[in-house]
């Protein structure tokens, strides 16, 4: 069954109601069997901890229509593990990896007509989440939980190809030194709305967060991870307990080493030493790679490779990663799971 109502060429990153979503409840100490439902509204208790105390976490991954017509999920086991860690940090019950991947596969199969055709550059974006629900008022963990997965077809992040953007350093923090920066939780995003809006108002693509303890080292680029390439063929990405451990970042680290022959370093990225980089970028599931043209800090714009051209190493990393996701290039064992 096709999908005549969607124009694949103009698809962006906007909510579209798809046919079915997965819904499972945690009650009486265990996850109940999940079901697929047409209803895209949740009916939850007014006292739900997700609403008042931010007891919730989420994930983001994509299903790709591969070159041979099959459907690829990219490293869903890693999303399952990360969601289990996020749940653990917020005292929520963990969803077993098998249940997580099964839910994702069910949602992709049930909404197959929404997967953008191969060659359009788009994908089916999956949004798994866990929320604390049930009657409650005090600050404590919820009596019940919901695990749900819905999906939305999305277009390529950059229409007409990758291009660099400028970012500005924020004076705000998205997370605390021993807080929830490494967990994919809504609270971090709520804290990032105002800094992000201020950066966009000043005509930057987004803001960059420095380490919350000393404000001297780069941590995150909006809601994506930072990487820089040095003239000595090093791939450098911040080492910090408050950075979100991105799966795109993890994958680029491995590809940089094994396929591009770069030296991979997790290290402090001092804002006063950006000259060490010849290229820089932000990476994450939504944007894949967003090349950084320049970074605005203390009234000066530091430009890396170029404000208009994408650097050669960034290009190669992008080609390798998206090649694996769309089934054009063989990936490392276990990275691609067929639906
Ligand atoms: C999700 C996320 C990322 C990117 O993670 P991926 O697994 O690569 O999508 C980076 N930073 C933050 C703050 C995030 O929430």
Coordinates of C-alpha atoms and ligand atoms in Angstrom, one line a residue:
X1 CA 0.0 0.0 0.0
X2 CA 1.5 3.3 -1.0
X3 CA 1.0 6.7 0.5
X4 CA -0.4 9.2 -1.9
X5 CA -0.9 11.9 0.7
X6 CA 2.8 12.5 1.5
X7 CA 5.1 14.5 -0.7
X8 CA 8.4 12.8 0.0
X9 CA 10.4 15.7 -1.5
X10 CA 9.1 18.3 0.9
X11 CA 9.0 16.2 4.1
X12 CA 10.6 18.0 7.0
X13 CA 10.8 17.2 10.7
X14 CA 7.1 17.7 11.7
X15 CA 4.5 15.6 13.4
X16 CA 2.4 13.5 11.1
X17 CA -0.1 11.1 12.6
X18 CA 0.8 7.6 11.4
X19 CA -1.4 4.5 11.5
X20 CA -0.4 2.6 14.7
X21 CA 1.7 3.1 17.8
X22 CA 2.8 0.6 20.5
X23 CA 1.6 1.0 24.1
X24 CA 2.5 -1.1 27.2
X25 CA 1.8 -0.5 30.9
X26 CA 3.9 -1.4 33.9
X27 CA 1.5 -2.5 36.6
X28 CA 1.9 -4.7 39.7
X29 CA 5.6 -4.9 39.3
X30 CA 5.8 -6.0 35.7
X31 CA 5.5 -4.9 32.0
X32 CA 2.2 -6.0 30.6
X33 CA 2.0 -7.2 27.0
X34 CA 2.1 -4.3 24.6
X35 CA -0.6 -3.6 22.0
X36 CA -0.8 -1.5 18.8
X37 CA -3.4 1.2 18.8
X38 CA -4.8 3.7 16.4
X39 CA -5.4 6.2 19.2
X40 CA -2.6 8.9 19.3
X41 CA -3.8 10.4 22.6
X42 CA -2.8 9.2 26.0
X43 CA -5.3 9.3 28.9
X44 CA -3.3 9.6 32.0
X45 CA -3.8 10.5 35.7
X46 CA -3.7 14.3 36.5
X47 CA -1.1 13.5 39.2
X48 CA 1.2 11.6 36.9
X49 CA 4.9 12.1 37.9
X50 CA 5.7 12.7 34.2
X51 CA 3.7 15.9 34.3
X52 CA 4.8 17.3 37.6
X53 CA 8.3 15.9 38.4
X54 CA 9.7 15.2 35.0
X55 CA 9.8 11.5 35.5
X56 CA 10.1 10.5 31.8
X57 CA 12.8 9.6 29.3
X58 CA 12.8 9.1 25.6
X59 CA 14.8 7.8 22.6
X60 CA 15.1 8.6 18.9
X61 CA 16.1 6.2 16.2
X62 CA 15.3 5.7 12.5
X63 CA 14.1 3.0 10.2
X64 CA 15.6 3.3 6.7
X65 CA 14.4 1.9 3.3
X66 CA 17.5 0.3 2.1
X67 CA 18.8 0.1 -1.5
X68 CA 17.7 -3.6 -1.8
X69 CA 14.2 -2.7 -0.7
X70 CA 14.5 -4.2 2.8
X71 CA 14.1 -2.1 6.0
X72 CA 17.0 -1.3 8.3
X73 CA 17.0 -0.3 11.9
X74 CA 20.3 1.3 13.0
X75 CA 21.8 -0.1 16.3
X76 CA 18.4 -0.3 18.2
X77 CA 20.1 -2.4 20.8
X78 CA 22.2 0.7 21.7
X79 CA 19.0 2.8 22.1
X80 CA 17.5 0.1 24.3
X81 CA 20.6 0.0 26.5
X82 CA 20.6 3.8 26.8
X83 CA 16.9 4.0 27.6
X84 CA 17.5 1.4 30.3
X85 CA 20.2 3.6 31.8
X86 CA 17.9 6.7 31.6
X87 CA 15.1 4.7 33.3
X88 CA 17.5 3.6 36.0
X89 CA 18.6 7.2 36.7
X90 CA 15.0 8.3 37.2
X91 CA 13.9 5.3 39.2
X92 CA 11.7 4.0 36.4
X93 CA 11.4 0.3 35.5
X94 CA 13.8 -0.7 32.6
X95 CA 12.4 -2.0 29.3
X96 CA 14.2 -5.2 28.4
X97 CA 16.2 -4.9 25.1
X98 CA 14.2 -7.6 23.4
X99 CA 10.9 -5.9 24.3
X100 CA 12.3 -2.5 23.1
X101 CA 13.4 -3.9 19.7
X102 CA 10.2 -5.9 19.3
X103 CA 8.1 -2.8 19.9
X104 CA 10.2 -0.8 17.3
X105 CA 9.8 -3.6 14.7
X106 CA 6.1 -3.8 15.3
X107 CA 5.7 -0.1 14.8
X108 CA 7.8 0.0 11.6
X109 CA 5.9 -2.9 10.1
X110 CA 2.5 -1.4 11.0
X111 CA 3.5 1.9 9.4
X112 CA 5.5 0.6 6.5
X113 CA 3.6 2.9 4.0
X114 CA 5.1 5.9 5.8
X115 CA 8.8 4.9 5.2
X116 CA 10.2 7.3 2.7
X117 CA 11.4 5.5 -0.5
X118 CA 15.0 4.7 -1.0
X119 CA 16.8 7.6 -2.6
X120 CA 14.7 10.4 -1.0
X121 CA 17.1 10.7 1.9
X122 CA 14.3 10.5 4.5
X123 CA 13.5 7.9 7.1
X124 CA 10.9 6.8 9.6
X125 CA 11.8 8.4 12.9
X126 CA 10.9 6.3 15.9
X127 CA 10.2 7.9 19.3
X128 CA 10.1 5.4 22.2
X129 CA 9.4 6.8 25.6
X130 CA 8.7 5.9 29.2
X131 CA 6.6 8.1 31.5
X132 CA 5.5 7.8 35.1
X133 CA 1.7 7.7 35.4
X134 CA -1.0 6.8 37.9
X135 CA -2.6 8.6 40.9
X136 CA 0.0 10.4 42.9
X137 CA 0.8 13.8 44.5
X138 CA 4.1 13.5 46.6
X139 CA 7.6 13.6 45.1
X140 CA 8.2 9.9 44.7
X141 CA 8.5 7.4 41.9
X142 CA 5.2 6.6 40.1
X143 CA 2.9 3.7 40.9
X144 CA 2.5 2.9 37.1
X145 CA 4.4 3.5 33.9
X146 CA 3.8 3.6 30.2
X147 CA 6.2 2.5 27.5
X148 CA 5.2 3.7 24.1
X149 CA 6.7 3.9 20.6
X150 CA 5.3 6.1 17.8
X151 CA 6.8 7.0 14.5
X152 CA 6.8 10.0 12.1
X153 CA 8.2 10.1 8.5
X154 CA 11.0 12.7 8.3
X155 CA 12.9 14.2 5.4
X156 CA 16.6 14.6 5.0
X157 CA 17.8 17.2 7.6
X158 CA 19.6 19.2 4.9
X159 CA 17.6 19.5 1.7
X160 CA 20.0 19.9 -1.2
X161 CA 22.9 18.5 0.7
X162 CA 24.9 19.2 3.9
X163 CA 25.9 22.8 4.6
X164 CA 27.8 24.4 7.5
X165 CA 26.0 26.5 10.2
X166 CA 27.2 28.9 12.8
X167 CA 26.6 28.3 16.5
X168 CA 26.9 30.5 19.5
X169 CA 28.3 29.7 23.0
X170 CA 25.5 29.8 25.7
X171 CA 25.9 31.2 29.2
X172 CA 23.2 28.8 30.4
X173 CA 23.7 25.1 31.3
X174 CA 21.5 22.3 30.1
X175 CA 22.7 19.9 32.9
X176 CA 24.6 19.9 36.2
X177 CA 28.0 18.3 36.8
X178 CA 26.5 15.2 38.5
X179 CA 23.0 15.7 37.2
X180 CA 21.1 14.1 34.4
X181 CA 23.1 15.3 31.4
X182 CA 24.0 11.7 30.4
X183 CA 20.3 10.6 30.6
X184 CA 18.0 11.3 27.7
X185 CA 15.3 13.0 29.8
X186 CA 12.8 15.8 29.0
X187 CA 14.1 18.0 31.9
X188 CA 17.4 18.6 30.0
X189 CA 15.4 19.7 27.0
X190 CA 13.1 22.0 29.0
X191 CA 16.2 23.7 30.3
X192 CA 17.5 24.1 26.7
X193 CA 14.4 25.8 25.2
X194 CA 15.3 29.3 26.3
X195 CA 19.0 29.2 25.4
X196 CA 18.1 27.6 22.0
X197 CA 15.5 30.3 21.3
X198 CA 18.0 33.1 22.2
X199 CA 20.6 31.6 19.9
X200 CA 18.1 31.3 17.0
X201 CA 16.9 34.9 17.6
X202 CA 20.5 36.0 17.1
X203 CA 20.5 34.1 13.8
X204 CA 22.6 31.1 14.9
X205 CA 21.5 27.5 14.2
X206 CA 21.6 26.7 17.9
X207 CA 23.7 27.2 21.0
X208 CA 26.7 25.3 22.3
X209 CA 26.9 24.4 26.0
X210 CA 30.1 24.5 27.9
X211 CA 30.8 22.2 30.9
X212 CA 28.6 23.3 33.8
X213 CA 31.4 23.3 36.4
X214 CA 34.0 25.6 34.8
X215 CA 32.4 27.0 31.6
X216 CA 35.7 26.5 29.7
X217 CA 35.1 23.3 27.7
X218 CA 32.6 22.4 24.9
X219 CA 30.0 19.7 25.9
X220 CA 27.1 19.7 23.5
X221 CA 25.9 21.4 20.4
X222 CA 22.2 22.1 21.0
X223 CA 20.8 18.5 21.3
X224 CA 23.7 16.9 19.4
X225 CA 27.3 15.9 20.2
X226 CA 30.4 17.8 19.2
X227 CA 33.3 16.4 17.2
X228 CA 36.4 18.1 15.8
X229 CA 39.1 17.0 13.3
X230 CA 42.7 18.1 13.8
X231 CA 45.4 18.6 11.2
X232 CA 47.0 15.5 12.7
X233 CA 44.1 13.3 11.5
X234 CA 42.6 13.1 15.0
X235 CA 38.8 12.7 15.7
X236 CA 38.2 14.5 19.0
X237 CA 35.0 14.4 21.0
X238 CA 34.4 15.8 24.5
X239 CA 35.0 13.6 27.5
X240 CA 32.5 14.4 30.2
X241 CA 30.0 12.7 32.5
X242 CA 27.3 15.3 31.6
X243 CA 27.4 14.7 27.9
X244 CA 24.7 12.5 26.4
X245 CA 26.3 9.4 25.0
X246 CA 25.1 9.6 21.4
X247 CA 24.9 6.6 19.2
X248 CA 25.9 8.6 16.2
X249 CA 28.9 9.8 18.1
X250 CA 29.8 6.3 19.1
X251 CA 29.4 5.1 15.6
X252 CA 31.5 7.9 14.1
X253 CA 34.2 7.2 16.6
X254 CA 34.4 3.6 15.3
X255 CA 34.2 4.5 11.6
X256 CA 36.8 7.3 12.0
X257 CA 39.2 4.8 13.3
X258 CA 38.5 1.7 11.3
X259 CA 37.5 3.1 8.0
X260 CA 39.2 6.5 7.8
X261 CA 42.3 5.7 9.8
X262 CA 41.9 8.6 12.2
X263 CA 43.1 8.6 15.8
X264 CA 40.1 8.8 18.0
X265 CA 40.4 10.8 21.2
X266 CA 37.9 11.6 24.0
X267 CA 39.3 14.7 25.5
X268 CA 38.6 18.1 27.0
X269 CA 37.7 20.5 24.2
X270 CA 38.8 23.9 25.6
X271 CA 36.9 26.8 24.1
X272 CA 40.2 28.8 24.1
X273 CA 41.9 26.2 21.9
X274 CA 39.7 25.9 18.9
X275 CA 42.7 26.5 16.6
X276 CA 43.6 22.8 17.0
X277 CA 40.6 21.9 14.7
X278 CA 40.5 22.1 10.9
X279 CA 36.9 20.8 10.8
X280 CA 34.1 20.6 13.4
X281 CA 30.6 19.2 13.4
X282 CA 27.6 18.2 15.5
X283 CA 26.2 14.7 15.3
X284 CA 23.0 12.9 16.2
X285 CA 20.2 10.8 14.8
X286 CA 18.1 13.7 13.5
X287 CA 20.8 15.7 11.8
X288 CA 23.3 12.8 11.2
X289 CA 26.1 15.3 10.8
X290 CA 25.7 19.1 10.9
X291 CA 29.0 20.7 9.9
X292 CA 29.9 23.7 12.1
X293 CA 31.0 26.7 10.1
X294 CA 32.0 28.9 13.0
X295 CA 31.5 29.3 16.7
X296 CA 30.6 32.7 18.2
X297 CA 32.2 33.3 21.6
X298 CA 32.9 36.6 23.5
X299 CA 31.9 38.7 20.4
X300 CA 34.2 36.8 18.0
X301 CA 33.4 34.2 15.3
X302 CA 35.9 31.4 15.2
X303 CA 35.6 29.8 11.7
X304 CA 36.9 26.2 11.2
X305 CA 37.1 24.8 7.7
X306 CA 34.7 27.3 6.0
X307 CA 31.4 29.0 6.6
X308 CA 30.1 27.7 3.3
X309 CA 32.0 24.5 2.3
X310 CA 31.9 21.1 4.1
X311 CA 35.4 19.8 5.0
X312 CA 36.7 16.6 3.4
X313 CA 36.8 14.4 6.5
X314 CA 33.3 15.4 7.5
X315 CA 32.1 14.5 4.0
X316 CA 33.7 11.1 4.2
X317 CA 32.3 10.3 7.7
X318 CA 28.8 11.3 6.5
X319 CA 29.1 9.2 3.4
X320 CA 30.2 6.2 5.3
X321 CA 27.6 6.4 8.0
X322 CA 24.6 7.1 5.8
X323 CA 25.9 4.4 3.3
X324 CA 25.6 1.9 6.1
X325 CA 22.2 3.1 7.2
X326 CA 20.8 2.9 3.7
X327 CA 22.4 -0.5 2.9
X328 CA 24.9 0.8 0.3
X329 CA 27.9 0.0 2.4
X330 CA 28.5 -3.0 4.6
X331 CA 28.5 -2.0 8.3
X332 CA 30.3 -3.5 11.3
X333 CA 28.7 -6.7 12.5
X334 CA 25.4 -6.1 14.3
X335 CA 24.9 -2.5 13.4
X336 CA 22.0 -3.0 11.0
X337 CA 18.9 -5.0 12.2
X338 CA 16.5 -6.0 9.5
X339 CA 12.8 -5.4 10.3
Ligands
LIG1 C1 19.8 12.3 21.6 C2 20.9 13.3 21.9 C3 22.1 13.3 21.2 C4 22.4 12.4 20.0 O1 22.3 11.0 20.3 P1 22.1 10.0 19.1 O2 22.0 8.7 19.7 O3 23.3 10.1 18.2 O4 20.9 10.4 18.4 C5 23.1 14.2 21.6 N1 22.9 15.1 22.6 C6 21.7 15.1 23.3 C7 21.5 16.1 24.4 C8 20.7 14.2 23.0 O5 19.6 14.2 23.6

